[in-house]
């Protein structure tokens, strides 16, 4: 999460539980703060800042080499189940199939039956429905591990960016079964969530139930909850963000973590930097122990230092070494800033030691926040290492100077600004690093009049701008970062992902068909509500949901992957 804007606070018709504004505001401030900066960073002993080593034993980052000519025929021999009479449900004919997991990159027909890929063949296959995709690439559907927008609008625009599975793994939710309930029966994409540590901490520290950052209204639980609600009439209770936990509270936090995993949570979401003052070593160790015991990954927004200070990264790597927990570091260059290469080198070194650690990037060089955000009440120019001219007013695109900045902060506190603090070279360094996953970090899209940072174009942006135009990475490498690698990140704990992220017989028929010559993102900070160019067709669970670049009305094949996920090993 970089920044969130909220609409609900102002919705007069529903009796608001005043507390609704509490954590939301605290969360807003904390979120904006998180993307501050730090200055001090020495090189850790034994770490080389040069090209990737071949010590990546974990295999989470390795993509198959493109097989030599003809060898894939052997694969095809087996890549066929008997065609049902009358043909398969659907056949995509004549496309360039790219399957980063197997290395297949060749013209093939792909047949779908009962929501699964039933056959892949150089020979023509017969289907009751046929889609001619010659001249286009047929890839596994894009899997986004970092999306905060399980909303109809968010799903709509992510679909138009080729995403077939969008997961809320950084913030998560608790109780897990209350996540994205308003998507039931109308989900375009597969969706799911991790167990949200922030929501758990809010319950234990403040007695307030708020399953997800989008959930409204909040529910006071017991006396503690009503006391928090009463206090919020006069002040802003924020113990959840600043108060340490007692041993008894840690037991209750641990119990809720197990409960969330029993409900099918896809690992644990730990936006640690939002609770940096509150979460001490004992509490953090407890969270890592639960993740290690249940063998599920931890998705972490590490504590942020000033412009690249690696202390936050080293803290979680040390705990992962000690507990054996699997960890995933969120939005690497937005946290590492000028030390992106150092962060990547330390992650690579840890992986070479056998630590199960992965990371991700979002292909954007700016953050966005309401001008009244707490971070702008601090020394934000030092934190972000930028000046007034690096910030623009979202509604008009105009850049600030000190006078206009102070004037707008006073007159339009809810107005959205965009601060350009990430250097393009940091983003490219992360893109060049093998195994760094591509994500969107899309903030909640709740209504067309509420602008959010245009991260709904993230996947097309990588394929258009960084593969085709800039040649920073190859097409199959980039596709691997948004399909098989996110699937592998989850499949050891959640078998449902063994059928995701692949164009192989038996895999789920989640497919994205695009034109590599025209694909590009169109969403912009001025107008984020735009679909990407070049995404021709999207198939979710065997159903065509986008045809010729346009949504197919009435198609809602998206499934909750939480319900399909068998909880990790029993306690
Ligand atoms: Zn974050």
XYZ file of C-alpha atoms and ligand atoms in Angstrom:
572
model
C 0.000 0.000 0.000
C 1.301 3.466 -0.817
C -1.767 5.608 -0.195
C -5.532 5.208 0.362
C -8.366 7.689 -0.133
C -11.624 7.089 1.632
C -15.104 7.926 0.512
C -17.301 6.320 3.142
C -16.405 8.735 5.939
C -18.463 11.378 4.210
C -21.494 9.235 3.285
C -24.232 10.914 5.404
C -27.106 8.468 4.884
C -25.743 5.525 6.906
C -25.490 6.108 10.711
C -21.718 6.016 11.040
C -20.080 4.512 14.076
C -17.837 7.452 14.682
C -15.040 5.051 15.388
C -15.256 4.345 11.664
C -13.069 7.324 11.103
C -10.573 6.307 13.777
C -8.363 3.520 12.501
C -9.107 4.644 8.953
C -7.509 8.021 9.607
C -4.718 6.413 11.643
C -4.206 3.907 8.868
C -4.183 6.637 6.248
C -1.545 8.587 8.141
C 0.520 5.480 8.833
C 0.294 4.372 5.201
C 1.433 7.701 3.870
C 4.239 7.701 6.420
C 5.441 4.318 5.293
C 6.786 5.545 2.113
C 9.231 7.904 3.870
C 12.993 7.538 3.268
C 16.327 6.988 4.973
C 19.935 7.892 4.226
C 22.392 5.559 5.958
C 23.309 2.182 4.372
C 26.667 0.330 4.526
C 27.253 -2.818 2.420
C 26.752 -5.986 4.528
C 29.873 -8.244 4.793
C 30.145 -10.958 2.095
C 27.460 -9.480 -0.182
C 28.433 -8.819 -3.817
C 26.553 -6.051 -5.642
C 27.166 -7.600 -9.030
C 25.183 -9.876 -11.301
C 22.960 -12.592 -9.791
C 24.781 -15.701 -8.549
C 23.650 -19.232 -9.515
C 23.087 -20.067 -5.866
C 19.320 -19.620 -6.111
C 18.621 -23.122 -4.852
C 15.078 -22.388 -3.806
C 13.958 -22.485 -7.484
C 11.289 -19.919 -6.754
C 12.900 -17.567 -9.193
C 14.077 -19.938 -11.918
C 12.277 -19.941 -15.246
C 12.600 -22.751 -17.763
C 14.923 -22.098 -20.714
C 13.147 -22.005 -24.078
C 13.360 -25.676 -25.219
C 15.408 -26.502 -28.346
C 13.371 -26.771 -31.571
C 11.323 -29.960 -31.855
C 11.729 -30.996 -28.243
C 8.370 -29.537 -27.318
C 6.734 -32.040 -29.694
C 7.538 -34.730 -27.098
C 5.745 -32.576 -24.540
C 2.829 -32.233 -26.973
C 2.597 -35.971 -27.442
C 1.329 -36.142 -23.883
C -0.412 -32.784 -23.996
C -3.730 -34.159 -25.075
C -6.800 -35.743 -23.494
C -9.270 -37.534 -25.743
C -11.413 -34.919 -27.507
C -15.017 -35.230 -26.245
C -17.545 -35.973 -28.992
C -18.659 -32.747 -30.629
C -15.397 -31.143 -29.629
C -14.050 -29.292 -26.643
C -15.979 -26.482 -24.906
C -13.664 -23.851 -26.364
C -10.596 -23.866 -28.611
C -8.175 -20.976 -29.062
C -6.648 -21.508 -32.483
C -3.330 -20.496 -33.981
C -1.914 -18.464 -31.097
C 1.707 -18.178 -29.958
C 1.537 -20.080 -26.689
C 4.096 -18.919 -24.117
C 4.266 -21.060 -20.965
C 7.135 -19.751 -18.808
C 7.002 -22.814 -16.528
C 7.748 -25.359 -19.281
C 9.487 -22.962 -21.633
C 6.999 -23.689 -24.409
C 6.949 -20.833 -26.917
C 5.307 -22.007 -30.148
C 2.158 -21.808 -32.243
C -0.434 -24.181 -30.789
C -4.158 -24.736 -30.514
C -5.354 -24.740 -26.893
C -8.512 -26.654 -25.988
C -10.572 -26.067 -22.842
C -13.002 -28.471 -21.179
C -14.810 -28.016 -17.831
C -12.750 -24.986 -16.891
C -9.411 -26.737 -17.453
C -6.907 -26.928 -20.285
C -7.621 -30.260 -21.944
C -5.277 -30.240 -24.923
C -2.410 -28.239 -26.452
C -1.487 -29.243 -30.002
C 0.307 -28.096 -33.159
C -2.554 -29.842 -34.982
C -5.968 -28.184 -35.318
C -8.323 -28.975 -32.426
C -12.097 -28.930 -32.674
C -14.258 -26.973 -30.263
C -17.932 -26.214 -29.904
C -16.734 -22.613 -29.720
C -13.570 -21.379 -31.431
C -11.587 -18.182 -30.931
C -9.053 -17.344 -33.627
C -6.044 -15.906 -31.827
C -3.491 -16.140 -34.608
C -0.894 -13.384 -34.400
C -1.511 -13.030 -30.668
C 0.228 -14.400 -27.589
C -1.640 -16.908 -25.398
C -0.206 -16.686 -21.874
C -1.288 -17.920 -18.442
C -3.669 -15.435 -16.801
C -1.785 -12.789 -14.822
C -1.695 -13.347 -11.042
C -1.478 -10.200 -8.868
C -0.313 -10.966 -5.295
C -0.705 -7.325 -4.184
C -4.105 -5.777 -4.927
C -6.131 -3.799 -2.398
C -9.147 -3.485 -4.648
C -11.533 -6.445 -4.328
C -14.306 -4.203 -5.660
C -16.398 -4.501 -8.846
C -14.594 -1.432 -10.264
C -11.163 -2.720 -9.287
C -11.857 -6.143 -10.755
C -13.183 -4.581 -13.965
C -10.029 -2.571 -14.623
C -7.629 -5.319 -13.518
C -9.381 -7.703 -15.915
C -8.798 -5.211 -18.733
C -5.113 -5.378 -17.769
C -5.038 -9.167 -18.234
C -5.286 -10.117 -14.550
C -7.271 -13.309 -13.827
C -6.377 -13.679 -10.116
C -6.069 -10.679 -7.753
C -5.057 -11.316 -4.139
C -4.960 -9.074 -1.080
C -1.852 -10.473 0.583
C -0.106 -7.419 2.080
C -2.928 -5.998 4.219
C -4.990 -9.203 4.296
C -8.276 -9.519 6.172
C -9.664 -10.971 9.399
C -12.041 -12.734 9.776
C -11.034 -14.197 6.433
C -14.542 -15.324 5.563
C -15.747 -11.725 5.712
C -13.375 -10.680 2.930
C -14.826 -9.376 -0.316
C -18.315 -10.585 0.568
C -19.818 -8.108 -1.867
C -18.074 -9.965 -4.685
C -20.116 -13.105 -4.067
C -21.814 -14.178 -7.293
C -20.360 -11.274 -9.234
C -16.623 -11.849 -9.196
C -14.881 -11.318 -12.495
C -11.530 -12.529 -11.206
C -10.380 -15.210 -8.810
C -9.688 -13.550 -5.479
C -8.429 -14.249 -2.002
C -6.701 -12.834 0.999
C -4.054 -13.550 3.564
C -4.833 -13.298 7.288
C -4.667 -9.557 7.996
C -2.444 -8.864 11.004
C -3.599 -5.245 11.097
C -7.236 -6.299 11.522
C -6.237 -8.827 14.198
C -4.262 -6.227 16.127
C -7.190 -3.780 15.899
C -9.479 -6.377 17.497
C -7.088 -7.254 20.325
C -5.907 -3.721 21.108
C -9.089 -1.702 20.450
C -11.927 -4.256 20.436
C -12.920 -3.139 16.954
C -13.714 -5.569 14.141
C -12.811 -4.274 10.705
C -12.191 -7.243 8.422
C -10.539 -5.260 5.618
C -9.402 -1.705 4.904
C -12.563 -1.313 2.803
C -14.952 -2.699 5.401
C -17.658 -0.353 6.669
C -19.078 0.145 9.269
C -16.797 -1.073 12.022
C -18.072 -3.370 14.683
C -17.290 -2.804 18.348
C -16.545 -6.135 20.049
C -17.483 -6.256 23.718
C -16.768 -3.598 26.372
C -13.355 -2.738 24.967
C -14.933 -2.001 21.584
C -17.661 0.233 22.972
C -15.114 2.028 25.126
C -13.028 2.709 21.993
C -16.149 3.905 20.179
C -17.028 6.225 23.060
C -13.477 7.624 23.235
C -13.452 8.250 19.491
C -16.108 10.920 19.974
C -13.514 13.115 21.650
C -10.123 11.842 20.524
C -8.430 9.497 18.036
C -7.688 6.219 19.779
C -4.622 4.810 18.052
C -3.300 2.223 20.488
C -3.348 -0.252 17.622
C -0.510 1.696 16.005
C 1.546 2.732 19.024
C 0.918 0.450 22.009
C 3.076 -2.646 22.656
C 1.325 -5.950 23.346
C 1.265 -7.713 26.715
C 2.038 -11.465 26.966
C -1.712 -12.137 27.368
C -2.486 -10.032 24.293
C 0.191 -11.898 22.332
C -1.609 -15.160 23.121
C -4.847 -13.670 21.788
C -3.059 -12.360 18.690
C -1.548 -15.804 18.089
C -4.933 -17.537 18.519
C -6.535 -15.251 15.947
C -3.688 -15.890 13.493
C -4.316 -19.633 13.745
C -8.044 -19.024 13.426
C -7.554 -16.977 10.263
C -5.373 -19.708 8.746
C -7.981 -22.327 9.677
C -10.462 -20.192 7.726
C -8.249 -20.609 4.622
C -6.168 -17.422 4.779
C -3.440 -17.498 2.100
C -0.606 -16.854 4.529
C -0.206 -13.824 6.820
C -0.338 -10.171 5.720
C 2.019 -8.075 7.867
C 2.153 -4.339 6.979
C 4.774 -4.012 9.719
C 5.801 -0.406 9.013
C 2.273 0.796 9.768
C 2.662 -0.573 13.300
C 6.357 0.112 13.627
C 6.132 1.845 17.011
C 3.868 -0.837 18.433
C 5.262 -4.185 17.318
C 8.317 -5.164 19.384
C 10.675 -8.130 18.971
C 8.595 -10.502 21.118
C 5.427 -9.840 19.111
C 7.200 -10.027 15.755
C 8.868 -13.304 16.765
C 5.435 -14.713 17.629
C 4.084 -13.893 14.167
C 7.105 -15.553 12.503
C 6.711 -18.643 14.722
C 3.089 -19.080 13.653
C 4.033 -18.732 9.962
C 6.854 -21.271 10.376
C 4.669 -23.698 12.327
C 1.872 -23.551 9.725
C 4.347 -23.436 6.835
C 2.610 -20.465 5.195
C 4.272 -17.360 3.711
C 4.423 -13.963 5.404
C 3.795 -10.933 3.143
C 5.705 -8.057 4.734
C 5.869 -4.305 4.281
C 9.165 -3.954 6.163
C 9.953 -1.115 8.556
C 11.165 1.838 6.553
C 14.335 3.756 7.316
C 15.570 7.037 5.812
C 16.149 6.653 2.067
C 17.280 3.031 1.773
C 18.319 2.062 5.306
C 18.301 -1.776 5.141
C 17.648 -2.311 8.866
C 14.004 -3.241 8.233
C 14.979 -5.816 5.616
C 17.739 -7.311 7.791
C 15.326 -7.627 10.716
C 12.963 -9.919 8.794
C 15.749 -11.890 7.066
C 17.274 -12.624 10.477
C 13.906 -13.816 11.818
C 13.314 -15.950 8.725
C 16.725 -17.589 9.194
C 15.961 -18.242 12.869
C 12.363 -19.476 12.551
C 12.442 -21.040 9.069
C 9.449 -18.924 8.052
C 8.872 -18.171 4.339
C 8.761 -14.458 3.624
C 7.810 -12.160 0.746
C 9.071 -8.552 0.767
C 6.517 -6.073 -0.622
C 7.217 -3.292 -3.201
C 11.011 -3.539 -3.075
C 12.153 -0.300 -4.739
C 9.506 1.830 -2.982
C 11.050 0.755 0.322
C 14.696 0.359 -0.693
C 14.831 3.537 -2.758
C 18.487 4.375 -3.557
C 19.608 1.034 -2.031
C 17.474 -1.163 -4.274
C 20.558 -3.023 -5.559
C 21.737 -3.633 -1.988
C 18.322 -4.943 -0.863
C 18.231 -7.303 -3.860
C 21.763 -8.517 -3.198
C 20.932 -9.294 0.435
C 17.780 -11.151 -0.598
C 19.784 -13.121 -3.166
C 22.436 -13.971 -0.527
C 19.756 -15.127 1.927
C 18.165 -17.308 -0.756
C 21.586 -18.849 -1.484
C 21.676 -19.822 2.202
C 18.296 -21.552 1.744
C 16.058 -18.838 3.191
C 12.666 -18.970 1.422
C 12.428 -15.291 0.516
C 10.924 -13.599 -2.529
C 10.085 -10.021 -3.437
C 8.073 -7.904 -5.866
C 7.919 -4.578 -7.662
C 5.236 -2.282 -8.996
C 6.294 -0.501 -12.229
C 5.554 3.050 -11.055
C 7.863 5.807 -9.833
C 5.429 7.817 -7.741
C 3.207 7.592 -4.700
C -0.092 9.350 -4.203
C -1.878 10.650 -1.109
C -4.364 13.259 0.123
C -2.445 16.541 0.676
C -3.635 16.437 4.304
C -1.886 13.096 4.946
C 0.149 12.938 8.159
C 3.338 12.336 6.196
C 3.043 15.828 4.728
C 2.920 17.201 8.247
C 6.428 15.819 8.721
C 9.719 16.664 7.005
C 8.450 14.914 3.837
C 11.031 16.515 1.569
C 13.777 14.734 3.553
C 11.773 11.553 3.937
C 11.142 11.290 0.212
C 14.302 13.162 -0.793
C 12.263 15.418 -3.156
C 11.052 19.032 -3.331
C 7.772 20.913 -3.989
C 8.287 20.730 -7.751
C 8.281 16.910 -7.594
C 4.682 16.910 -6.411
C 1.665 17.470 -8.633
C -2.000 18.203 -7.938
C -3.819 15.095 -9.226
C -6.898 16.929 -10.471
C -4.941 19.290 -12.776
C -1.365 17.952 -13.024
C 0.079 21.333 -11.952
C 3.328 21.229 -9.949
C 3.747 23.011 -6.608
C 5.975 25.657 -5.110
C 6.021 26.444 -1.396
C 3.252 29.062 -1.616
C 0.776 27.054 -3.655
C 1.550 24.016 -1.482
C 0.585 25.776 1.750
C -2.418 27.394 0.080
C -3.842 24.120 -1.273
C -3.171 22.258 2.008
C -5.287 24.842 3.793
C -8.049 25.148 1.204
C -8.428 21.583 -0.187
C -7.303 19.112 2.534
C -8.957 16.137 0.767
C -7.265 16.857 -2.559
C -5.009 14.141 -4.014
C -1.339 14.786 -4.758
C 1.162 12.625 -6.617
C 4.729 12.647 -5.306
C 7.374 11.425 -7.731
C 10.044 10.044 -5.412
C 11.090 6.732 -6.962
C 13.988 6.960 -9.383
C 13.471 5.178 -12.730
C 16.833 3.420 -12.283
C 15.603 1.811 -9.013
C 12.601 0.408 -10.860
C 14.801 -0.900 -13.687
C 17.244 -2.459 -11.235
C 14.356 -4.393 -9.705
C 13.016 -5.340 -13.155
C 16.408 -6.700 -14.196
C 16.706 -8.907 -11.109
C 15.652 -12.501 -11.928
C 12.659 -13.649 -9.938
C 11.271 -10.284 -8.781
C 7.508 -10.620 -9.163
C 5.369 -7.977 -10.861
C 2.407 -6.649 -8.831
C 0.031 -3.689 -8.993
C -0.396 -2.481 -5.372
C -3.710 -1.180 -6.712
C -5.506 0.924 -4.114
C -9.242 0.577 -3.622
C -11.227 1.634 -6.681
C -14.562 2.441 -5.083
C -16.180 5.035 -7.363
C -15.323 6.651 -10.722
C -15.103 10.104 -9.118
C -12.497 8.961 -6.591
C -9.111 8.981 -8.296
C -6.488 6.454 -7.258
C -2.947 5.936 -8.495
C -3.277 4.224 -11.923
C -1.809 0.885 -10.879
C -4.581 -0.919 -12.761
C -2.296 -0.732 -15.799
C 0.690 -2.376 -14.087
C 0.930 -5.583 -16.131
C 0.459 -4.004 -19.565
C 2.932 -1.306 -18.528
C 5.638 -3.928 -17.962
C 4.884 -5.733 -21.247
C 4.596 -2.566 -23.340
C 7.006 -0.069 -21.829
C 9.703 -2.303 -20.285
C 9.640 -5.334 -22.629
C 8.729 -3.918 -26.068
C 9.839 -0.271 -25.891
C 12.784 -0.320 -23.456
C 13.937 -3.957 -23.799
C 14.720 -4.132 -20.066
C 13.600 -7.790 -19.938
C 12.400 -10.440 -22.384
C 8.748 -11.259 -23.026
C 8.891 -14.756 -21.513
C 10.914 -13.497 -18.525
C 8.336 -10.778 -17.869
C 5.440 -13.201 -18.282
C 7.085 -15.563 -15.803
C 7.148 -12.770 -13.207
C 3.372 -12.313 -13.454
C 2.252 -15.965 -13.858
C 4.297 -19.006 -12.759
C 6.421 -17.250 -10.121
C 3.450 -15.855 -8.141
C 1.819 -19.315 -8.430
C 4.977 -20.981 -7.098
C 5.113 -18.467 -4.248
C 1.851 -19.937 -2.930
C 1.603 -23.520 -4.230
C 3.729 -25.259 -1.614
C 1.265 -24.148 1.078
C -1.876 -23.917 -1.086
C -2.179 -26.691 -3.712
C -4.893 -24.818 -5.648
C -2.051 -22.737 -7.119
C -0.413 -25.797 -8.690
C -2.998 -25.448 -11.446
C -2.427 -21.690 -11.815
C 0.058 -19.688 -13.806
C 0.532 -22.334 -16.483
C -0.594 -23.180 -20.014
C -0.431 -26.940 -19.531
C -2.905 -29.811 -19.778
C -4.771 -30.081 -16.480
C -4.127 -26.475 -15.483
C -7.015 -24.083 -14.765
C -8.126 -22.364 -17.953
C -7.146 -18.852 -16.863
C -5.623 -17.339 -20.003
C -4.656 -13.890 -21.210
C -4.440 -13.310 -24.966
C -2.641 -10.123 -26.019
C -0.848 -8.416 -28.887
C 2.821 -7.910 -27.920
C 3.137 -5.203 -30.594
C 0.394 -2.937 -29.204
C 0.023 -3.791 -25.482
C 0.391 -0.746 -23.223
C -1.198 0.818 -20.152
C -3.483 3.808 -20.686
C -4.424 4.462 -17.045
C -2.813 7.736 -15.887
C -2.688 9.774 -12.709
C -5.046 12.258 -14.357
C -7.409 9.523 -15.556
C -6.851 6.126 -13.953
C -10.201 4.666 -15.063
C -8.972 3.396 -18.428
C -8.411 -0.161 -19.646
C -5.112 -1.185 -21.261
C -4.503 -1.455 -25.016
C -3.553 -4.760 -26.624
C -5.414 -7.098 -24.239
C -7.570 -8.973 -26.789
C -9.234 -11.752 -24.806
C -9.242 -12.962 -21.198
C -10.499 -16.387 -20.119
C -11.251 -17.015 -16.428
C -12.071 -20.544 -15.312
C -12.710 -21.533 -18.947
C -15.166 -18.662 -19.564
C -14.445 -15.781 -21.957
C -14.756 -12.619 -19.794
C -13.063 -10.204 -22.206
C -13.590 -10.629 -25.960
C -11.944 -8.264 -28.466
C -10.904 -5.980 -25.621
C -14.413 -5.601 -24.228
C -15.984 -7.089 -21.103
C -18.546 -9.830 -21.783
C -21.644 -8.815 -19.788
C -22.994 -11.284 -17.239
C -19.833 -13.421 -17.026
C -18.770 -13.784 -13.373
C -16.536 -16.894 -13.210
C -14.255 -15.538 -10.469
C -13.839 -17.899 -7.495
C -12.768 -17.247 -3.924
C -9.466 -19.117 -3.658
C -9.644 -18.923 0.102
C -12.464 -21.466 0.180
C -10.505 -23.711 -2.177
C -7.319 -23.453 -0.135
C -6.919 -26.331 2.316
C -5.527 -24.847 5.533
C -1.776 -25.530 6.123
C -0.578 -28.365 8.424
C -2.698 -28.828 11.569
C -1.480 -27.287 14.793
Zn 2.846 -1.490 1.416
